[in-house]
PDB file of C-alpha atoms in Angstrom:
ATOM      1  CA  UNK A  14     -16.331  -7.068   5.916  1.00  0.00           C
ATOM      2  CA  UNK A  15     -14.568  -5.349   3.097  1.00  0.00           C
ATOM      3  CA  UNK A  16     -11.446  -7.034   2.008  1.00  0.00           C
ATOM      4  CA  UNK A  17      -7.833  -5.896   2.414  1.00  0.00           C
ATOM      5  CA  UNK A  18      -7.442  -4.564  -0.679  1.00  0.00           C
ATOM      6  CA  UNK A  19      -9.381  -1.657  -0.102  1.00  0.00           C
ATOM      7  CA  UNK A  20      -7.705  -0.639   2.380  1.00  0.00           C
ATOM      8  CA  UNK A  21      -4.413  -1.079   1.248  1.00  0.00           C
ATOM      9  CA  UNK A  22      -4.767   0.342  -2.586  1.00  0.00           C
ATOM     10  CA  UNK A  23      -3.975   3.746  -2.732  1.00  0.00           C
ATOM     11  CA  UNK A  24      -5.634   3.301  -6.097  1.00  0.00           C
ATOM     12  CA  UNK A  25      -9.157   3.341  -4.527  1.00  0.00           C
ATOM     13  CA  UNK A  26      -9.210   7.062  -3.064  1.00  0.00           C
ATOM     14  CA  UNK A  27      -7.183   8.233  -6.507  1.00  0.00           C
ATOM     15  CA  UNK A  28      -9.372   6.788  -9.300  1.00  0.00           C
ATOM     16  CA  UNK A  29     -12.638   7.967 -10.682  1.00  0.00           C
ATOM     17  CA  UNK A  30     -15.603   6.344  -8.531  1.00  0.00           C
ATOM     18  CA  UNK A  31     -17.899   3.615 -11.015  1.00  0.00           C
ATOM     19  CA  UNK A  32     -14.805   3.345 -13.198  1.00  0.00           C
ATOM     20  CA  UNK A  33     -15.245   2.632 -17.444  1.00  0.00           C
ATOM     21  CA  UNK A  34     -18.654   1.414 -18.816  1.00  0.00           C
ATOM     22  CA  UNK A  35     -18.273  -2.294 -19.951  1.00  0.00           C
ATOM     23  CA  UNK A  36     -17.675  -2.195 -23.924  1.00  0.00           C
ATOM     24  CA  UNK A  37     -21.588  -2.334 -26.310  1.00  0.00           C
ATOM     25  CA  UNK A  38     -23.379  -0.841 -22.889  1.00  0.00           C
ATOM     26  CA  UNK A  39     -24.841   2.387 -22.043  1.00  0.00           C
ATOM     27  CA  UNK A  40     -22.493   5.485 -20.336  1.00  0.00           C
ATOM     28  CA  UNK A  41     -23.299   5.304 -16.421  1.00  0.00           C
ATOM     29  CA  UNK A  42     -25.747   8.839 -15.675  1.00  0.00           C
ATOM     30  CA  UNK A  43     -24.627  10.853 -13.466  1.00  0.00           C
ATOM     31  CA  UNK A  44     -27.366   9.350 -10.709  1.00  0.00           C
ATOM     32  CA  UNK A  45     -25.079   6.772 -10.750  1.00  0.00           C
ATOM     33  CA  UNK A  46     -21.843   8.595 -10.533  1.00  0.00           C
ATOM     34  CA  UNK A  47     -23.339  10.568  -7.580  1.00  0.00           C
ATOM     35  CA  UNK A  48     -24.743   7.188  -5.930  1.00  0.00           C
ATOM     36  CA  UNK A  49     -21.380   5.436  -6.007  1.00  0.00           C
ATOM     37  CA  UNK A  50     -19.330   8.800  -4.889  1.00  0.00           C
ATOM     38  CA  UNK A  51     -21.982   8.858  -1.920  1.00  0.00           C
ATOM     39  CA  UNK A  52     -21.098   5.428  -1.000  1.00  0.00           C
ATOM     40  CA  UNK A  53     -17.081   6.069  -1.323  1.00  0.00           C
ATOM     41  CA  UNK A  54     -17.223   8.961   0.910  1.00  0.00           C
ATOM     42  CA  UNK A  55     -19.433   7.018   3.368  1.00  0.00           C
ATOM     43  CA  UNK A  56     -16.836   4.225   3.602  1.00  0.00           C
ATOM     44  CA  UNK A  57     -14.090   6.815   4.013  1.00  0.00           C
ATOM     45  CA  UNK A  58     -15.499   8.360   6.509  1.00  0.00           C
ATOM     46  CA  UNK A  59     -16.440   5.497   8.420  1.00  0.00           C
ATOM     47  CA  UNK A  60     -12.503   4.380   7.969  1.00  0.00           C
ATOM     48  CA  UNK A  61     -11.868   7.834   9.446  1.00  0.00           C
ATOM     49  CA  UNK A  62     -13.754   7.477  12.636  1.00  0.00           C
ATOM     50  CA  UNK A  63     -12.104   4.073  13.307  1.00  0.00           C
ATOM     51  CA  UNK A  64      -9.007   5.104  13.254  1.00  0.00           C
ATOM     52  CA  UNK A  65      -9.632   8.207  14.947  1.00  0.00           C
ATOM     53  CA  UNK A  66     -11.445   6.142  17.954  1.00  0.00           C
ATOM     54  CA  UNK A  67      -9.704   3.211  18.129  1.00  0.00           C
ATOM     55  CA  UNK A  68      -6.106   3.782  16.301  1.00  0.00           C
ATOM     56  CA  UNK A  69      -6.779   1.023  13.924  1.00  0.00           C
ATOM     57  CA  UNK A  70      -9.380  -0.726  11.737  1.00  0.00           C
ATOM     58  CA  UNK A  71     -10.912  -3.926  12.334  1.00  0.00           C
ATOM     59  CA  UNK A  72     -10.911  -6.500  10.054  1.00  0.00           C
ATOM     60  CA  UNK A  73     -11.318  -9.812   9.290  1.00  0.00           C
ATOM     61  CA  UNK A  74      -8.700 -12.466  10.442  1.00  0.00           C
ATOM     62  CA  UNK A  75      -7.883 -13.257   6.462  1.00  0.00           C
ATOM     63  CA  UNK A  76      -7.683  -9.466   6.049  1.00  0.00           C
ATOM     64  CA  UNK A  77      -5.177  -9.170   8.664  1.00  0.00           C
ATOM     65  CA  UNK A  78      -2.972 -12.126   7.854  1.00  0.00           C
ATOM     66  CA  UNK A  79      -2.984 -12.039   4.100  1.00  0.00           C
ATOM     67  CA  UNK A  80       0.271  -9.755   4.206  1.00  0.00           C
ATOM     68  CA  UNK A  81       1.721 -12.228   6.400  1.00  0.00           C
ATOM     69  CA  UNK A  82       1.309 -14.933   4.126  1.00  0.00           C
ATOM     70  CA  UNK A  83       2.498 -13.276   1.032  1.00  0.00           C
ATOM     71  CA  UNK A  84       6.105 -12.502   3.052  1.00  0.00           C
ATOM     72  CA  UNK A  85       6.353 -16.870   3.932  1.00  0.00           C
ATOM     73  CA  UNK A  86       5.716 -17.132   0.223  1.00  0.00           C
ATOM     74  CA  UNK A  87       8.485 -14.872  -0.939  1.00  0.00           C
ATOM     75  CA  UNK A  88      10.890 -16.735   1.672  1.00  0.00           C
ATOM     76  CA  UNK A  89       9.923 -20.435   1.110  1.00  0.00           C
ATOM     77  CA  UNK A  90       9.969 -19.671  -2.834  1.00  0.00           C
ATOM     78  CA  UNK A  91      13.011 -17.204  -3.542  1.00  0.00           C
ATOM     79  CA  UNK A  92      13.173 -14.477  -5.739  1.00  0.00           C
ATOM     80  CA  UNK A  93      14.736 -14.768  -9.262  1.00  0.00           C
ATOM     81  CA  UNK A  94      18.580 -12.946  -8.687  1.00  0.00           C
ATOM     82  CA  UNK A  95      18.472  -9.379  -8.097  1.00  0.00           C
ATOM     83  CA  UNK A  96      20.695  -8.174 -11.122  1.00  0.00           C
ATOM     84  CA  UNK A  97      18.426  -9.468 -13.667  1.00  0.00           C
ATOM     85  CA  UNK A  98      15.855  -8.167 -11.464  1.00  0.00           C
ATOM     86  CA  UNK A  99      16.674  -4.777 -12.017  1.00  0.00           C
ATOM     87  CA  UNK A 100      17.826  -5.108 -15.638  1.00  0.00           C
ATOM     88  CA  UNK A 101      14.684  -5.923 -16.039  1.00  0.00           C
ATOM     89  CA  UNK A 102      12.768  -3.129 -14.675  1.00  0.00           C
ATOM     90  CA  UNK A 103      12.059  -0.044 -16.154  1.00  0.00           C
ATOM     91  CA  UNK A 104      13.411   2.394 -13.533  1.00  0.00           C
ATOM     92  CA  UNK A 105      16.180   2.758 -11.017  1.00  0.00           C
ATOM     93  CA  UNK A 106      14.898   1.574  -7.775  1.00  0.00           C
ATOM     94  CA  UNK A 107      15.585   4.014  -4.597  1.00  0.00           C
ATOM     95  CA  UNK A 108      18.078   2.881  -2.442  1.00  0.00           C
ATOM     96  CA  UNK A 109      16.971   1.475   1.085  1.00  0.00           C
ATOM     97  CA  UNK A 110      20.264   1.928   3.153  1.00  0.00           C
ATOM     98  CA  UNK A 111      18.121   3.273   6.136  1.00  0.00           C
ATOM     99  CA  UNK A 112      17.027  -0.896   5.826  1.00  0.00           C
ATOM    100  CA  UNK A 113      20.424  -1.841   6.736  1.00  0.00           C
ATOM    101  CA  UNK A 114      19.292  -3.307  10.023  1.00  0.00           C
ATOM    102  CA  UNK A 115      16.439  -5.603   8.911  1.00  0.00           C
ATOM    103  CA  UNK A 116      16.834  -9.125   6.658  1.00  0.00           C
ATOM    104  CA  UNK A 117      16.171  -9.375   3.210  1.00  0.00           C
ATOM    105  CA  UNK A 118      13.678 -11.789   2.231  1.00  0.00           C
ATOM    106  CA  UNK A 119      13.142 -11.496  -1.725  1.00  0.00           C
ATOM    107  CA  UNK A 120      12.040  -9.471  -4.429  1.00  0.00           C
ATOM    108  CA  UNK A 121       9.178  -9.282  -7.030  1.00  0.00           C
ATOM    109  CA  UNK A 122       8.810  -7.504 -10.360  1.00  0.00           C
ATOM    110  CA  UNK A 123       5.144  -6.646 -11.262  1.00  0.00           C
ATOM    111  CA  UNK A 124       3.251  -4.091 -14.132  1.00  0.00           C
ATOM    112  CA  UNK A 125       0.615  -1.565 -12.745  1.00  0.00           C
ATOM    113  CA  UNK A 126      -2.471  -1.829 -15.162  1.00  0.00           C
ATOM    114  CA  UNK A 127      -1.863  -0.240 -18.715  1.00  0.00           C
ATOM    115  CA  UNK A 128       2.346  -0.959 -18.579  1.00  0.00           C
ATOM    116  CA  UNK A 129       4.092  -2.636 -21.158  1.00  0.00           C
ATOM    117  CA  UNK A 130       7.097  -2.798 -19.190  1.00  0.00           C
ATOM    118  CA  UNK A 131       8.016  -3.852 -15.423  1.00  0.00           C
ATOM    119  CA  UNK A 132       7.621  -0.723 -13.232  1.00  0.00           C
ATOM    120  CA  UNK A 133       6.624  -2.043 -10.352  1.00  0.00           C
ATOM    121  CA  UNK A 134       9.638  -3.935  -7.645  1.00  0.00           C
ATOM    122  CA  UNK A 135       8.021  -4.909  -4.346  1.00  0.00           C
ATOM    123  CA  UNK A 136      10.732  -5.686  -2.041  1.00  0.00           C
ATOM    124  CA  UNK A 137      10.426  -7.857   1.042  1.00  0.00           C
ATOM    125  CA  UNK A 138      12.109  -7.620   4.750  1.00  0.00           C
ATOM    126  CA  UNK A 139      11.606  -8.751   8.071  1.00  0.00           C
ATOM    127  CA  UNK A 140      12.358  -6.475  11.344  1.00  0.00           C
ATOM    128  CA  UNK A 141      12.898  -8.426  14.305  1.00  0.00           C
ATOM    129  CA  UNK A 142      10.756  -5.648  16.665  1.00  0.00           C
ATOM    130  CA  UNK A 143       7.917  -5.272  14.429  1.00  0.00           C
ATOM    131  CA  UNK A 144       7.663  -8.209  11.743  1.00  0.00           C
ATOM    132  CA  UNK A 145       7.065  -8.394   7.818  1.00  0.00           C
ATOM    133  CA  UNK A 146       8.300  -5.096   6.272  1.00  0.00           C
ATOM    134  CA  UNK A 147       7.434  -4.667   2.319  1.00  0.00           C
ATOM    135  CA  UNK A 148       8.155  -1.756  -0.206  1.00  0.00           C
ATOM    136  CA  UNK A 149       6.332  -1.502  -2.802  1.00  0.00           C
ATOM    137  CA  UNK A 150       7.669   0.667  -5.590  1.00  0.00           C
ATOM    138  CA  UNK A 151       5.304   1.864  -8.754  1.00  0.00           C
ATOM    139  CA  UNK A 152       6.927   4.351 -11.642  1.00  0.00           C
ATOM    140  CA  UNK A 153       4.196   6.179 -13.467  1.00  0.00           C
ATOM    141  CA  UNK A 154       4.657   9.489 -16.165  1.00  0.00           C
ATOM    142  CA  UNK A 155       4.327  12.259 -13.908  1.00  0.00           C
ATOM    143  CA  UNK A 156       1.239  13.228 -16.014  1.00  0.00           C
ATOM    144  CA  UNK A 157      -0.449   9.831 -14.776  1.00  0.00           C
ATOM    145  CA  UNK A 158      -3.456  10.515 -12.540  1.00  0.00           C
ATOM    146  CA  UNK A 159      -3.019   7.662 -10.247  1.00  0.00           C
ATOM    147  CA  UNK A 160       0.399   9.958  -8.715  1.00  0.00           C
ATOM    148  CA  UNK A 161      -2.240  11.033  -6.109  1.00  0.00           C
ATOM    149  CA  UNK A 162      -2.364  10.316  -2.131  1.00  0.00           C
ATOM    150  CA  UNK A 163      -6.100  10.578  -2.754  1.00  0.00           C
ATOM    151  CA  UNK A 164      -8.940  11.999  -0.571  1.00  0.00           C
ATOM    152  CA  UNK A 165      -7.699   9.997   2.628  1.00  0.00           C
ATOM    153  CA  UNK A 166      -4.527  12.740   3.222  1.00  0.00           C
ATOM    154  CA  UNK A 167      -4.034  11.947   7.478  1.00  0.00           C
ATOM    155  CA  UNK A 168      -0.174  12.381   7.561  1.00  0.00           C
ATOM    156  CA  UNK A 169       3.214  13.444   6.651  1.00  0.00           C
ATOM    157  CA  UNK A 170       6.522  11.440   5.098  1.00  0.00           C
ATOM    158  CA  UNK A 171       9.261  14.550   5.290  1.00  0.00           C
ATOM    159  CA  UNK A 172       7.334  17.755   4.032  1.00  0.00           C
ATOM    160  CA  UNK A 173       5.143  15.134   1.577  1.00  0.00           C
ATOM    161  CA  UNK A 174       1.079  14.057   1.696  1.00  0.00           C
ATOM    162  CA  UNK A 175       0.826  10.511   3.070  1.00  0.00           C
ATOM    163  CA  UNK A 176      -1.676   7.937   4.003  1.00  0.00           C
ATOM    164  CA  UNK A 177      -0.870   6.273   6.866  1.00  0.00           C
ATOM    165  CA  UNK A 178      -3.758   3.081   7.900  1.00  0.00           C
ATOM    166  CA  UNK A 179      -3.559  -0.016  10.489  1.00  0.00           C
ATOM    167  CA  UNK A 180      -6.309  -2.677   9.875  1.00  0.00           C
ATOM    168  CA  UNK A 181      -6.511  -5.186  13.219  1.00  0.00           C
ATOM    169  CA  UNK A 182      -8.057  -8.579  12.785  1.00  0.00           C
ATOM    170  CA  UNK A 183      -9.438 -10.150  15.935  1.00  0.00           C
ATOM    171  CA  UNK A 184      -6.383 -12.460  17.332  1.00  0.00           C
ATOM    172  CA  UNK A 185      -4.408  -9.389  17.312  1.00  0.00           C
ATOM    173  CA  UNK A 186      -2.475  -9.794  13.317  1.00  0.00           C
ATOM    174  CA  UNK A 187      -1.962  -6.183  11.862  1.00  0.00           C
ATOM    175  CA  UNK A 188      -1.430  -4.505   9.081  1.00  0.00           C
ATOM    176  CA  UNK A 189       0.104  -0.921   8.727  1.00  0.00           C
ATOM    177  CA  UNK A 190       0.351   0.806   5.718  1.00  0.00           C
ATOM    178  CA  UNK A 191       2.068   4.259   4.400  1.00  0.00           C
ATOM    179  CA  UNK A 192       1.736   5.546   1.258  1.00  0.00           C
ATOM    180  CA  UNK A 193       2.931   8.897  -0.478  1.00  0.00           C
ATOM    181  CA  UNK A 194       4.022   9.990  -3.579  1.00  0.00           C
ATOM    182  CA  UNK A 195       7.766  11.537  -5.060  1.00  0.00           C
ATOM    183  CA  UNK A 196       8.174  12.703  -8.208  1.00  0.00           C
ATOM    184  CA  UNK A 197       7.084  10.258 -10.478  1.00  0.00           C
ATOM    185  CA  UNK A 198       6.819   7.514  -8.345  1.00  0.00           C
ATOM    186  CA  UNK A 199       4.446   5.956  -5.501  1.00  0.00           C
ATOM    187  CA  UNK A 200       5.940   4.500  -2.949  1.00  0.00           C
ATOM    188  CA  UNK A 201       3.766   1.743  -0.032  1.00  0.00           C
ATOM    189  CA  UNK A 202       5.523   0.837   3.041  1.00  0.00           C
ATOM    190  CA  UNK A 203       3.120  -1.990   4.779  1.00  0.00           C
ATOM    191  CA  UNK A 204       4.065  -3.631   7.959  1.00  0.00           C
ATOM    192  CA  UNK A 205       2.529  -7.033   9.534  1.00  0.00           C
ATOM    193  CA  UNK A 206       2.863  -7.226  12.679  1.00  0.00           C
ATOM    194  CA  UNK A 207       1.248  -9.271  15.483  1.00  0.00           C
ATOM    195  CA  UNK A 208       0.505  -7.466  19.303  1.00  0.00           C
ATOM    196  CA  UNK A 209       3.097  -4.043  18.706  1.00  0.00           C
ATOM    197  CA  UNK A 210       2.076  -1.337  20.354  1.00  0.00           C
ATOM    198  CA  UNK A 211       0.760   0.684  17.884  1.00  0.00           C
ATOM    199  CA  UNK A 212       2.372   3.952  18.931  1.00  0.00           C
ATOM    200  CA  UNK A 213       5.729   2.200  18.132  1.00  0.00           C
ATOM    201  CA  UNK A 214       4.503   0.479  14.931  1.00  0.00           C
ATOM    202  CA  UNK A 215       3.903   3.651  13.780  1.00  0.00           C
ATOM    203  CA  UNK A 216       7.310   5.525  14.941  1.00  0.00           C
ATOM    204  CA  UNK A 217       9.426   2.617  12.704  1.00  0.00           C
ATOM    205  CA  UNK A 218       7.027   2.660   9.653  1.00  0.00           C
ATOM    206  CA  UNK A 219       7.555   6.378   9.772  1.00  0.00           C
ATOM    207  CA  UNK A 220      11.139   6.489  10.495  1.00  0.00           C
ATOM    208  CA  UNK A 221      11.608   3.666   7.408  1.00  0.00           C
ATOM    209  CA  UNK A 222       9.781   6.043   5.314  1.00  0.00           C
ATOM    210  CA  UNK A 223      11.817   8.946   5.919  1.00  0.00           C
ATOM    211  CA  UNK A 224      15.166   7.156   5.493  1.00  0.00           C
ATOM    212  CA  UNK A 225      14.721   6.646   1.737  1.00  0.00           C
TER     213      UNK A 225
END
């Protein structure tokens, strides 16, 4: 059972399949290159079919409660206050006023890989019809490769490319996630919910979405 992260990272339909060759070894060949493309496509379009047959993906029951247990750890442990928060980034976060009617649970600061300053704020929320709501902010130069929906394009926030995905573990814990790019930034809505229909689930991730 593949694990939560790939489902979730946008990062894994955007980057180049087999990645950098370890420092002192040889280049991958292309054989290998084409082998590990083959097997990212197959996975993807298994995903595909899933969601196209049964509206979600199954998972394991870690896979669909890990989200769920990162939201109790931002509430139990707090969030260091938001103005230094934000001083500290290195972008203006976009303003969630169409959030007004959920609670604020806490903030985090974070660095995507190659930053030497803080441009990634995850924020953290919790909607009393569909549960855990996080927003997941990541400033990149618009140049940066990783601005890309990637090859798993199923969807539409306003008039931009979006990924929209629902993993399902087997007690009924999900996971839905929406991610699309603006500008220079990439934004992931994910929602954890437990037994919500998922027609609805998807009407308030999408209507979240399109309020920012």
């Amino acid at each position: 059972m593949f694990k939560l992260e790939m489902v979730s990272a946008v990062v894994l339909l955007s980057t180049v399949v087999g990645g950098a060759s370890a420092a002192g070894s040889a280049a991958p060949s292309r054989t290998h290159y084409t082998t590990q493309s083959a097997d990212h496509k197959e996975l993807i379009d298994g995903w595909k079919r899933e969601l196209k047959d049964n509206g979600f993906i199954r998972v394991g029951e870690y896979d669909s409660v890990v989200s769920h247990m990162e939201a109790m750890d931002i509430k139990m442990g707090g969030s260091i206050p938001l103005k230094e928060a934000l001083s500290k980034l290195s972008f203006v976060p976009v303003s969630t006023g169409g959030f007004s009617g959920l609670e604020y649970h806490g903030h985090r600061l974070g660095r995507s890989s190659g930053s030497s300053t803080d441009n990634v704020f995850t924020r953290y929320y919790r909607s009393k019809d569909i549960g855990f709501v996080k927003l997941v902010e990541t400033s990149f130069p618009e140049w940066d490769p990783r601005l890309f929906v990637g090859d798993f394009v199923n969807s539409k926030v306003g008039n931009l490319d979006s990924l929209y995905m629902v993993v399902r573990g087997p007690t009924g814990f999900s996971i839905a996630t929406l991610s699309w790019v603006s500008g220079g930034r990439m934004f992931q809505l994910t929602v954890s919910s437990r037994e919500v229909h998922l027609d609805s689930l998807k009407t308030k991730i999408f209507n979240l979405a399109e309020s920012l």
